[in-house]
Coordinates of C-alpha atoms and ligand atoms in Angstrom, one line a residue:
M26 CA 121.0 180.1 123.4
D27 CA 121.0 178.4 119.9
A28 CA 122.8 175.2 119.0
Q29 CA 125.4 177.0 116.9
T30 CA 126.4 179.4 119.7
I31 CA 126.8 176.4 122.0
E32 CA 129.0 174.7 119.4
L33 CA 131.1 177.9 119.1
I34 CA 131.6 178.1 122.8
E35 CA 132.7 174.5 123.0
A36 CA 135.1 175.0 120.1
A37 CA 136.5 178.2 121.6
K38 CA 136.9 176.7 125.1
K39 CA 138.7 173.6 123.7
V40 CA 141.2 175.6 121.6
R41 CA 141.8 178.0 124.4
E42 CA 143.4 175.2 126.3
N43 CA 146.1 175.2 123.6
A44 CA 146.9 178.9 124.0
H45 CA 150.6 179.6 124.2
S46 CA 150.9 182.6 126.5
P47 CA 154.1 182.4 128.6
I48 CA 154.4 186.1 128.7
S49 CA 150.9 187.3 129.6
H50 CA 149.6 184.0 131.0
F51 CA 146.2 185.1 129.5
K52 CA 144.5 182.5 127.4
V53 CA 142.2 183.5 124.5
G54 CA 140.0 181.0 122.6
A55 CA 138.1 182.0 119.5
A56 CA 135.8 180.3 117.0
V57 CA 134.4 181.6 113.8
V58 CA 131.7 180.5 111.3
G59 CA 132.8 180.5 107.7
E60 CA 130.3 181.3 104.9
S61 CA 130.0 177.6 104.3
G62 CA 128.7 177.2 107.8
K63 CA 131.8 175.4 109.1
I64 CA 133.4 176.3 112.3
Y65 CA 137.1 177.1 112.7
S66 CA 138.9 177.9 115.9
G67 CA 142.1 179.6 117.1
C68 CA 144.0 180.5 120.2
N69 CA 146.6 183.2 121.0
V70 CA 150.2 182.2 120.4
E71 CA 152.7 184.5 121.9
S72 CA 156.2 185.1 120.7
V73 CA 159.2 186.2 122.7
A74 CA 159.3 189.0 120.1
F75 CA 156.0 190.1 121.6
T76 CA 154.7 192.0 118.6
N77 CA 154.8 188.8 116.6
T78 CA 152.0 187.4 118.8
T79 CA 149.0 185.8 117.1
H80 CA 145.6 186.7 118.6
G81 CA 143.0 184.0 119.0
E82 CA 140.5 185.8 116.7
T83 CA 143.0 186.3 113.9
N84 CA 144.2 182.8 114.3
A85 CA 140.7 181.5 113.8
I86 CA 140.0 183.8 110.8
D87 CA 143.4 182.8 109.2
T88 CA 142.4 179.1 109.7
A89 CA 139.1 179.7 108.0
I90 CA 140.7 181.4 105.0
A91 CA 143.4 178.8 104.7
A92 CA 140.6 176.2 104.5
G93 CA 139.1 178.1 101.5
E94 CA 136.5 180.3 103.2
K95 CA 136.3 183.8 101.8
K96 CA 134.3 185.4 104.6
I97 CA 133.1 184.7 108.1
T98 CA 129.7 185.4 109.5
K99 CA 130.3 185.1 113.3
V100 CA 133.2 185.3 115.8
L101 CA 133.0 184.1 119.3
I102 CA 135.7 184.6 121.9
V103 CA 136.0 183.1 125.4
L104 CA 138.0 184.7 128.2
D105 CA 138.6 183.9 131.8
I106 CA 137.6 187.3 133.2
E107 CA 134.6 188.5 135.1
E108 CA 132.9 190.6 132.4
P109 CA 132.9 189.6 128.7
A110 CA 135.2 191.7 126.5
Y111 CA 135.2 192.4 122.8
P112 CA 138.3 191.8 120.5
C113 CA 141.1 194.3 120.4
A114 CA 141.4 196.9 117.5
L115 CA 143.7 194.8 115.4
C116 CA 141.2 191.9 115.5
R117 CA 138.3 194.3 114.9
Q118 CA 140.0 195.5 111.7
K119 CA 140.5 191.9 110.5
I120 CA 136.9 190.8 111.4
A121 CA 135.6 193.8 109.5
E122 CA 137.8 193.0 106.5
F123 CA 136.8 189.4 106.3
S124 CA 133.0 189.7 106.8
D125 CA 129.9 191.6 105.9
N126 CA 129.2 193.0 109.4
A127 CA 129.8 189.8 111.3
E128 CA 128.2 189.1 114.6
V129 CA 130.8 189.4 117.5
I130 CA 130.0 187.3 120.6
A131 CA 132.1 187.8 123.8
T132 CA 131.8 185.2 126.5
T133 CA 133.4 184.3 129.8
L134 CA 134.3 180.9 131.2
K135 CA 131.7 181.5 133.9
G136 CA 129.0 181.8 131.2
K137 CA 128.4 185.5 130.7
I138 CA 127.7 186.6 127.2
K139 CA 127.2 189.7 125.1
S140 CA 127.1 190.3 121.4
C141 CA 127.0 193.0 118.8
R142 CA 127.9 193.7 115.1
I143 CA 131.5 194.4 114.1
L144 CA 130.6 197.7 112.4
D145 CA 129.1 198.9 115.6
L146 CA 132.4 198.1 117.4
Y147 CA 134.6 199.3 114.5
P148 CA 132.7 201.7 112.2
D149 CA 134.2 202.8 108.8
P150 CA 137.0 200.3 108.6
F151 CA 140.0 200.6 106.2
L152 CA 139.0 198.2 103.5
S153 CA 141.1 198.9 100.4
F154 CA 144.3 200.4 99.1
Ligands
THU16 N1 144.8 188.8 122.7 C1 144.1 188.1 121.8 O1 144.3 186.9 121.5 N2 143.0 188.8 121.3 C2 142.7 190.1 121.5 O2 141.8 190.6 120.9 C3 143.3 190.8 122.6 C4 144.6 190.2 123.2 C5 146.0 188.1 123.4 C6 147.3 188.7 123.0 C7 148.2 188.2 124.2 O3 148.6 186.9 124.0 C8 147.2 188.2 125.4 O4 145.9 188.2 124.8 C9 147.3 189.4 126.3 O5 147.2 190.6 125.6
ZN17 ZN1 143.3 191.1 119.0

């Protein structure tokens, strides 16, 4: 595993601790790499109006954009489940929009890992109107 992946895992694990998930009790930690090479992280933040919930991946992307990045190159998520799982469809749309076919890395707290490219997960995204 390369040094950047280790750094992304550490960032995602750390921010996952801040997840606000009183409804699902499911914590999501995410970390992205901006075009500048900097790492940004985000967790899920649930709202009692559940549809207003922020996902970990979109939180991390929004944080990168707010810091001045225009695109991301990688997204990593960490979940406390047995098998690694890729982001939901909403997050896939956002990853596709804010990258040129970013690498998506799914990891578990126990150390399982799998990766792919966003356009393999979410081909032909809606990108303009
Ligand atoms: N969640 C994410 O943060 N990312 C995803 O891609 C899927 C789901 C969050 C939303 C909610 O707080 C919890 O996980 C359970 O769905
Ligand atoms: Zn999502």
